[in-house]
Amino acid sequence: MTQKEISIIHPRPSSIVAALYTLRDLNVDVAILHGPPGCSFKHARLLEEDGIHVVTTGLDENGFVFGGHDRLVQVINKSIELFNPKILGVVGTCASMIIGEEMHEAVLEANPDIPVIEVEVHAGYHNNTKGVLFALESALDAGIIDHKEFERQEYLLIKATEVEKKFGAASKEYLAPSRGDLKYKVAKRLIELLKEGKKGLVIMNAKKETGYMFADITLAVNEVAETLGKKENLVNMANIDPELGLPRVRQHAEYIMRDFIAHGVEIHEIIGGMDEYPVAGEKVNELIKEKYSDYDFAVITGVPHAIPMDNLRQMELISITNGPRQVLPLKEIGHEHVMVEIDLHPKTLGVSEIVESEFGATLREVAKEA
């Protein structure tokens, strides 16, 4: 860490967890955490809800001293016996990496007849994107992805880190978590704007599976606008290009587009893939400049801080994120109304259709009284 970098003191996601989610996006069937049984417990349990088996070698004090080679070989063989995976992941932890465990030797000894993505990672990196990068490098070596996709992912990781350091949860030494503005008050304001005939942009710039809930806000705004006879005043944008991203990410885009079509919601502008949230904002910026500079307000969901403010400053901004530490940074750059969808992530793992959001539900109810 250089002297110019901020010394962040609030907790953040770890590289181990980032590696696990990347294995999930690569459609890995089983991920073996080589470490203590409680390492990354919460996310391991959540990922099991999303279709990937996460098991552990359960290293104990004896393993910390003498290593866990034999135990890892046993768990690899047991996982193949139990789950018959097509792709296997083996992920390091702080404990196994500190003792210098050679995971590759255990994989060679087990010699499974399937591709194995080995991720030598611990939680001691300031940027959790390191865990993603290590998983992708191993996937490249195993022939799961090609060089073109690896380079694309590497570029997106760099841009994601830049966004978080400039405008996100890594932008300040300490950010207190906040629930943001009251949803019913913002819903009332949004309905006022629609009733007044103001023109609005509904922009979904969501990160992967979180899109299942942020898409509900796009649905709700369109439903209410239609009820008020103002649907033609809206332009919808979403980063749901089904041709871009790792296998699981492309699938999310297909499902969300399917649901938009089923609800009669037209997406006027596709602004990128569901892993392109760090860069899709640039496309939004250009689109507004070229076609929508006279719009009055914007409802932005997902990663609002990745969209440049250049052409948004004249609009009233209503933004919804799932990061309680994102409220203050968004307020500081000019987002007038900022709300948080609490518990979004647990509700969007393991689903394959749009799920109801708090703000969407609130907006629909307030509209009934309007």
Short mmCIF file of C-alpha atoms in Angstrom, two decimals:
data_model
loop_
_atom_site.label_atom_id
_atom_site.label_comp_id
_atom_site.label_asym_id
_atom_site.label_seq_id
_atom_site.Cartn_x
_atom_site.Cartn_y
_atom_site.Cartn_z
CA MET A 1 0.00 0.00 0.00
CA THR A 2 1.41 3.39 -0.98
CA GLN A 3 1.30 6.40 1.33
CA LYS A 4 -1.26 8.07 -0.93
CA GLU A 5 -3.80 5.24 -0.56
CA ILE A 6 -6.53 5.54 2.07
CA SER A 7 -6.17 3.27 5.08
CA ILE A 8 -9.73 1.89 5.14
CA ILE A 9 -10.88 0.71 8.55
CA HIS A 10 -14.40 -0.61 7.91
CA PRO A 11 -14.88 -4.30 7.01
CA ARG A 12 -15.05 -5.25 3.33
CA PRO A 13 -15.61 -8.49 1.35
CA SER A 14 -12.54 -10.72 1.20
CA SER A 15 -10.64 -12.17 -1.75
CA ILE A 16 -11.59 -15.70 -0.70
CA VAL A 17 -15.28 -14.88 -1.05
CA ALA A 18 -14.64 -13.16 -4.38
CA ALA A 19 -12.92 -16.31 -5.64
CA LEU A 20 -15.88 -18.45 -4.58
CA TYR A 21 -18.37 -16.24 -6.44
CA THR A 22 -16.18 -16.36 -9.54
CA LEU A 23 -16.14 -20.16 -9.45
CA ARG A 24 -19.93 -19.99 -9.25
CA ASP A 25 -20.03 -17.77 -12.35
CA LEU A 26 -17.83 -20.31 -14.16
CA ASN A 27 -20.44 -23.00 -13.44
CA VAL A 28 -18.11 -24.93 -11.14
CA ASP A 29 -20.11 -27.68 -9.45
CA VAL A 30 -18.10 -28.08 -6.23
CA ALA A 31 -15.72 -25.67 -4.47
CA ILE A 32 -13.48 -27.06 -1.73
CA LEU A 33 -12.35 -24.50 0.83
CA HIS A 34 -9.02 -25.72 2.17
CA GLY A 35 -9.09 -24.28 5.67
CA PRO A 36 -10.97 -24.09 8.98
CA PRO A 37 -14.62 -25.17 8.93
CA GLY A 38 -15.92 -21.69 9.70
CA CYS A 39 -13.98 -19.82 7.00
CA SER A 40 -16.35 -17.78 4.78
CA PHE A 41 -19.29 -19.63 6.35
CA LYS A 42 -21.99 -17.09 5.51
CA HIS A 43 -21.15 -16.82 1.84
CA ALA A 44 -20.46 -20.54 1.50
CA ARG A 45 -23.97 -21.22 2.77
CA LEU A 46 -25.48 -18.59 0.48
CA LEU A 47 -23.69 -20.03 -2.53
CA GLU A 48 -25.10 -23.47 -1.78
CA GLU A 49 -28.49 -21.82 -2.36
CA ASP A 50 -27.19 -20.79 -5.78
CA GLY A 51 -26.47 -24.31 -6.96
CA ILE A 52 -22.77 -24.75 -6.18
CA HIS A 53 -21.69 -27.19 -3.46
CA VAL A 54 -19.20 -25.58 -1.09
CA VAL A 55 -17.36 -28.00 1.22
CA THR A 56 -14.40 -27.60 3.55
CA THR A 57 -11.39 -29.62 4.58
CA GLY A 58 -12.06 -28.39 8.13
CA LEU A 59 -8.45 -27.74 9.11
CA ASP A 60 -7.94 -27.79 12.89
CA GLU A 61 -5.02 -26.89 15.17
CA ASN A 62 -3.24 -30.09 14.20
CA GLY A 63 -3.59 -29.15 10.53
CA PHE A 64 -2.24 -25.66 11.22
CA VAL A 65 1.00 -27.27 12.43
CA PHE A 66 1.41 -30.36 10.27
CA GLY A 67 -0.55 -29.35 7.16
CA GLY A 68 -3.71 -30.70 5.55
CA HIS A 69 -2.42 -32.46 2.42
CA ASP A 70 -3.98 -35.84 3.18
CA ARG A 71 -7.25 -34.26 4.27
CA LEU A 72 -7.47 -32.27 1.01
CA VAL A 73 -6.88 -35.42 -1.06
CA GLN A 74 -9.64 -37.18 0.89
CA VAL A 75 -12.12 -34.31 0.39
CA ILE A 76 -11.39 -34.10 -3.35
CA ASN A 77 -12.12 -37.83 -3.71
CA LYS A 78 -15.18 -37.63 -1.47
CA SER A 79 -16.58 -34.65 -3.41
CA ILE A 80 -16.27 -36.52 -6.70
CA GLU A 81 -17.97 -39.55 -5.17
CA LEU A 82 -20.83 -37.51 -3.70
CA PHE A 83 -21.51 -34.92 -6.40
CA ASN A 84 -20.03 -36.26 -9.68
CA PRO A 85 -18.93 -32.73 -10.68
CA LYS A 86 -17.97 -31.66 -14.21
CA ILE A 87 -15.64 -28.94 -12.90
CA LEU A 88 -14.04 -28.79 -9.43
CA GLY A 89 -12.63 -25.77 -7.60
CA VAL A 90 -10.08 -25.81 -4.77
CA VAL A 91 -9.74 -22.52 -2.88
CA GLY A 92 -7.11 -21.56 -0.34
CA THR A 93 -7.77 -19.73 2.91
CA CYS A 94 -5.64 -17.64 5.25
CA ALA A 95 -4.75 -20.71 7.32
CA SER A 96 -3.67 -22.96 4.44
CA MET A 97 -1.79 -20.21 2.64
CA ILE A 98 0.10 -19.05 5.75
CA ILE A 99 1.41 -22.57 6.39
CA GLY A 100 2.44 -22.79 2.73
CA GLU A 101 0.16 -25.65 1.75
CA GLU A 102 0.84 -26.95 -1.78
CA MET A 103 -2.70 -27.54 -3.01
CA HIS A 104 -1.50 -28.57 -6.47
CA GLU A 105 0.31 -31.60 -5.05
CA ALA A 106 -2.92 -32.79 -3.44
CA VAL A 107 -4.79 -32.33 -6.73
CA LEU A 108 -2.11 -34.32 -8.56
CA GLU A 109 -2.34 -37.12 -6.00
CA ALA A 110 -6.14 -37.25 -6.18
CA ASN A 111 -5.87 -37.06 -9.99
CA PRO A 112 -9.54 -36.40 -10.76
CA ASP A 113 -10.61 -36.95 -14.37
CA ILE A 114 -12.15 -33.49 -14.63
CA PRO A 115 -10.82 -29.90 -14.88
CA VAL A 116 -9.75 -28.44 -11.53
CA ILE A 117 -9.54 -24.70 -10.90
CA GLU A 118 -7.01 -24.16 -8.10
CA VAL A 119 -7.13 -20.73 -6.43
CA GLU A 120 -4.26 -19.96 -4.09
CA VAL A 121 -5.78 -17.03 -2.23
CA HIS A 122 -6.07 -15.61 1.27
CA ALA A 123 -7.94 -12.64 2.71
CA GLY A 124 -4.92 -10.37 3.06
CA TYR A 125 -5.44 -8.31 -0.10
CA HIS A 126 -6.80 -4.78 0.05
CA ASN A 127 -8.73 -5.29 -3.20
CA ASN A 128 -11.00 -8.32 -3.17
CA THR A 129 -10.82 -8.39 -6.97
CA LYS A 130 -7.55 -10.26 -6.45
CA GLY A 131 -9.62 -13.34 -5.64
CA VAL A 132 -11.51 -12.97 -8.91
CA LEU A 133 -8.31 -12.53 -10.88
CA PHE A 134 -6.64 -15.59 -9.34
CA ALA A 135 -9.70 -17.74 -10.11
CA LEU A 136 -9.76 -16.50 -13.70
CA GLU A 137 -6.04 -17.14 -14.17
CA SER A 138 -6.51 -20.71 -13.01
CA ALA A 139 -9.60 -21.10 -15.23
CA LEU A 140 -7.52 -19.92 -18.16
CA ASP A 141 -4.81 -22.50 -17.35
CA ALA A 142 -7.46 -25.22 -17.08
CA GLY A 143 -8.94 -24.28 -20.48
CA ILE A 144 -12.28 -23.17 -19.04
CA ILE A 145 -12.04 -19.67 -20.56
CA ASP A 146 -9.97 -18.29 -23.45
CA HIS A 147 -7.46 -15.43 -23.51
CA LYS A 148 -9.96 -12.98 -24.99
CA GLU A 149 -12.42 -13.49 -22.12
CA PHE A 150 -9.64 -13.40 -19.55
CA GLU A 151 -8.36 -10.06 -20.86
CA ARG A 152 -11.91 -8.68 -20.90
CA GLN A 153 -12.47 -9.77 -17.31
CA GLU A 154 -9.11 -8.37 -16.23
CA TYR A 155 -10.01 -4.98 -17.72
CA LEU A 156 -13.39 -4.96 -15.94
CA LEU A 157 -11.69 -5.76 -12.62
CA ILE A 158 -9.37 -2.80 -13.00
CA LYS A 159 -12.29 -0.49 -13.79
CA ALA A 160 -14.36 -1.90 -10.88
CA THR A 161 -11.53 -1.16 -8.47
CA GLU A 162 -11.21 2.37 -9.85
CA VAL A 163 -14.93 3.03 -9.38
CA GLU A 164 -14.92 1.79 -5.79
CA LYS A 165 -11.89 3.86 -4.88
CA LYS A 166 -13.21 7.04 -6.48
CA PHE A 167 -16.90 6.93 -5.57
CA GLY A 168 -17.65 3.72 -3.68
CA ALA A 169 -17.16 1.92 -0.40
CA ALA A 170 -13.38 2.23 -0.71
CA SER A 171 -13.46 6.01 -1.19
CA LYS A 172 -13.13 6.97 2.47
CA GLU A 173 -11.26 5.84 5.55
CA TYR A 174 -14.52 5.01 7.31
CA LEU A 175 -18.10 5.02 6.04
CA ALA A 176 -20.91 4.46 8.50
CA PRO A 177 -23.65 2.15 7.17
CA SER A 178 -26.94 3.90 6.39
CA ARG A 179 -30.41 2.81 5.24
CA GLY A 180 -30.73 6.00 3.16
CA ASP A 181 -33.93 7.94 2.57
CA LEU A 182 -37.38 6.69 3.52
CA LYS A 183 -38.79 4.75 0.61
CA TYR A 184 -42.38 5.95 0.89
CA LYS A 185 -41.28 9.61 0.74
CA VAL A 186 -39.21 8.99 -2.36
CA ALA A 187 -42.05 6.98 -3.89
CA LYS A 188 -44.39 9.95 -3.37
CA ARG A 189 -41.88 12.28 -5.02
CA LEU A 190 -41.44 9.94 -8.00
CA ILE A 191 -45.21 9.76 -8.49
CA GLU A 192 -45.35 13.58 -8.40
CA LEU A 193 -42.77 13.75 -11.16
CA LEU A 194 -44.71 11.27 -13.27
CA LYS A 195 -48.00 13.09 -12.70
CA GLU A 196 -46.42 16.37 -13.75
CA GLY A 197 -45.51 14.79 -17.07
CA LYS A 198 -41.78 14.97 -16.43
CA LYS A 199 -39.58 12.82 -18.67
CA GLY A 200 -37.51 10.18 -16.90
CA LEU A 201 -34.74 7.68 -17.46
CA VAL A 202 -34.92 4.30 -15.69
CA ILE A 203 -31.38 2.98 -15.64
CA MET A 204 -30.46 -0.48 -14.31
CA ASN A 205 -26.70 -0.86 -13.98
CA ALA A 206 -26.65 -3.96 -11.82
CA LYS A 207 -23.94 -6.36 -10.76
CA LYS A 208 -24.73 -9.90 -11.91
CA GLU A 209 -27.46 -11.67 -9.87
CA THR A 210 -28.41 -8.49 -7.98
CA GLY A 211 -30.19 -7.54 -11.20
CA TYR A 212 -33.06 -9.88 -10.30
CA MET A 213 -34.19 -7.40 -7.64
CA PHE A 214 -33.14 -4.12 -9.24
CA ALA A 215 -35.10 -5.15 -12.35
CA ASP A 216 -38.24 -5.11 -10.20
CA ILE A 217 -37.79 -1.38 -9.70
CA THR A 218 -37.75 -0.92 -13.48
CA LEU A 219 -40.97 -2.93 -13.62
CA ALA A 220 -42.60 -0.94 -10.80
CA VAL A 221 -41.77 2.48 -12.27
CA ASN A 222 -43.17 1.39 -15.65
CA GLU A 223 -46.30 -0.10 -14.07
CA VAL A 224 -47.05 3.10 -12.15
CA ALA A 225 -46.29 5.30 -15.16
CA GLU A 226 -48.65 3.21 -17.28
CA THR A 227 -51.40 3.54 -14.67
CA LEU A 228 -50.94 7.31 -14.77
CA GLY A 229 -50.89 7.34 -18.58
CA LYS A 230 -47.28 8.52 -18.64
CA LYS A 231 -45.38 5.45 -19.79
CA GLU A 232 -44.32 7.15 -23.00
CA ASN A 233 -42.33 9.62 -20.90
CA LEU A 234 -39.93 6.90 -19.77
CA VAL A 235 -36.83 5.50 -21.40
CA ASN A 236 -35.49 2.24 -19.96
CA MET A 237 -31.83 1.26 -19.99
CA ALA A 238 -30.35 -1.98 -18.63
CA ASN A 239 -27.02 -3.84 -18.72
CA ILE A 240 -28.52 -7.16 -19.81
CA ASP A 241 -26.59 -8.07 -22.96
CA PRO A 242 -26.91 -11.91 -22.99
CA GLU A 243 -23.83 -12.34 -25.17
CA LEU A 244 -21.33 -10.97 -22.64
CA GLY A 245 -19.84 -12.49 -19.50
CA LEU A 246 -19.08 -15.81 -17.84
CA PRO A 247 -21.69 -18.57 -18.34
CA ARG A 248 -23.78 -17.90 -15.22
CA VAL A 249 -23.76 -14.14 -15.86
CA ARG A 250 -25.07 -14.53 -19.42
CA GLN A 251 -27.87 -16.70 -18.07
CA HIS A 252 -28.95 -13.98 -15.63
CA ALA A 253 -29.24 -11.50 -18.53
CA GLU A 254 -31.38 -13.91 -20.53
CA TYR A 255 -33.78 -14.53 -17.64
CA ILE A 256 -34.19 -10.85 -16.78
CA MET A 257 -34.82 -9.90 -20.42
CA ARG A 258 -37.37 -12.72 -20.62
CA ASP A 259 -39.21 -11.27 -17.61
CA PHE A 260 -39.12 -7.71 -18.95
CA ILE A 261 -40.71 -8.94 -22.17
CA ALA A 262 -43.32 -10.95 -20.24
CA HIS A 263 -44.31 -7.78 -18.34
CA GLY A 264 -44.47 -5.68 -21.48
CA VAL A 265 -41.51 -3.50 -20.52
CA GLU A 266 -39.37 -2.36 -23.44
CA ILE A 267 -35.67 -1.86 -22.79
CA HIS A 268 -34.85 0.97 -25.15
CA GLU A 269 -31.09 0.88 -24.58
CA ILE A 270 -28.90 -2.14 -23.76
CA ILE A 271 -25.89 -0.61 -22.03
CA GLY A 272 -23.67 -3.68 -21.58
CA GLY A 273 -23.38 -7.08 -19.97
CA MET A 274 -24.20 -7.84 -16.33
CA ASP A 275 -20.52 -7.90 -15.45
CA GLU A 276 -19.92 -4.55 -17.18
CA TYR A 277 -21.34 -2.34 -14.43
CA PRO A 278 -17.96 -0.56 -13.96
CA VAL A 279 -17.89 0.59 -17.61
CA ALA A 280 -21.56 0.69 -18.66
CA GLY A 281 -21.82 4.16 -17.12
CA GLU A 282 -19.68 5.59 -19.88
CA LYS A 283 -22.19 4.37 -22.47
CA VAL A 284 -25.04 5.84 -20.40
CA ASN A 285 -23.18 9.14 -20.28
CA GLU A 286 -22.86 9.24 -24.08
CA LEU A 287 -26.47 8.20 -24.65
CA ILE A 288 -27.75 10.98 -22.41
CA LYS A 289 -25.53 13.51 -24.15
CA GLU A 290 -26.69 12.43 -27.62
CA LYS A 291 -30.38 11.63 -27.06
CA TYR A 292 -31.74 12.38 -23.60
CA SER A 293 -30.14 15.58 -22.36
CA ASP A 294 -33.55 17.25 -21.87
CA TYR A 295 -34.88 14.60 -19.47
CA ASP A 296 -36.00 15.75 -16.04
CA PHE A 297 -35.20 12.88 -13.70
CA ALA A 298 -33.45 9.52 -13.54
CA VAL A 299 -34.10 6.42 -11.45
CA ILE A 300 -30.78 4.58 -11.22
CA THR A 301 -30.42 1.12 -9.66
CA GLY A 302 -27.54 -1.24 -8.95
CA VAL A 303 -24.22 0.60 -9.09
CA PRO A 304 -25.28 4.25 -9.57
CA HIS A 305 -21.84 5.59 -8.63
CA ALA A 306 -20.38 4.03 -11.80
CA ILE A 307 -22.35 6.45 -13.98
CA PRO A 308 -20.53 9.76 -14.60
CA MET A 309 -22.34 12.85 -13.40
CA ASP A 310 -21.40 14.92 -16.51
CA ASN A 311 -24.84 14.74 -18.10
CA LEU A 312 -26.91 13.87 -15.03
CA ARG A 313 -26.42 17.06 -13.04
CA GLN A 314 -29.45 18.79 -14.50
CA MET A 315 -31.72 15.89 -13.54
CA GLU A 316 -33.32 14.97 -10.21
CA LEU A 317 -31.68 11.68 -9.26
CA ILE A 318 -33.34 8.81 -7.44
CA SER A 319 -30.81 6.06 -6.77
CA ILE A 320 -31.12 2.63 -5.22
CA THR A 321 -28.13 0.54 -4.14
CA ASN A 322 -27.64 -2.54 -1.99
CA GLY A 323 -24.63 -1.05 -0.18
CA PRO A 324 -25.36 0.69 3.16
CA ARG A 325 -21.92 2.31 2.95
CA GLN A 326 -22.75 3.72 -0.49
CA VAL A 327 -25.33 6.24 0.69
CA LEU A 328 -22.97 9.03 1.72
CA PRO A 329 -20.72 8.86 -1.38
CA LEU A 330 -23.79 9.04 -3.64
CA LYS A 331 -25.20 12.01 -1.73
CA GLU A 332 -21.87 13.78 -1.96
CA ILE A 333 -21.68 13.48 -5.75
CA GLY A 334 -25.19 14.88 -6.20
CA HIS A 335 -27.75 12.06 -5.97
CA GLU A 336 -30.68 13.76 -4.23
CA HIS A 337 -32.56 10.64 -3.14
CA VAL A 338 -30.62 7.52 -2.14
CA MET A 339 -32.15 4.29 -0.86
CA VAL A 340 -30.82 0.88 0.09
CA GLU A 341 -32.32 -2.51 -0.66
CA ILE A 342 -31.37 -4.34 2.52
CA ASP A 343 -30.75 -8.10 2.31
CA LEU A 344 -30.84 -7.96 -1.47
CA HIS A 345 -28.07 -10.47 -2.00
CA PRO A 346 -29.53 -13.38 0.00
CA LYS A 347 -32.82 -12.88 -1.83
CA THR A 348 -31.26 -13.00 -5.31
CA LEU A 349 -29.10 -16.10 -4.97
CA GLY A 350 -30.58 -19.26 -6.42
CA VAL A 351 -33.38 -17.49 -8.26
CA SER A 352 -34.11 -17.43 -11.97
CA GLU A 353 -36.75 -14.72 -12.19
CA ILE A 354 -37.24 -11.12 -11.08
CA VAL A 355 -37.94 -10.86 -7.33
CA GLU A 356 -39.86 -8.12 -5.57
CA SER A 357 -37.88 -5.16 -4.21
CA GLU A 358 -38.76 -3.03 -1.18
CA PHE A 359 -38.86 0.15 -3.21
CA GLY A 360 -40.86 -1.47 -6.00
CA ALA A 361 -43.43 -2.75 -3.51
CA THR A 362 -43.57 0.64 -1.77
CA LEU A 363 -44.01 2.50 -5.04
CA ARG A 364 -46.87 0.24 -6.09
CA GLU A 365 -48.66 0.71 -2.75
CA VAL A 366 -48.19 4.48 -2.64
CA ALA A 367 -49.46 4.72 -6.22
CA LYS A 368 -52.75 3.10 -5.15
CA GLU A 369 -53.34 6.00 -2.78
CA ALA A 370 -52.23 8.71 -5.19
#
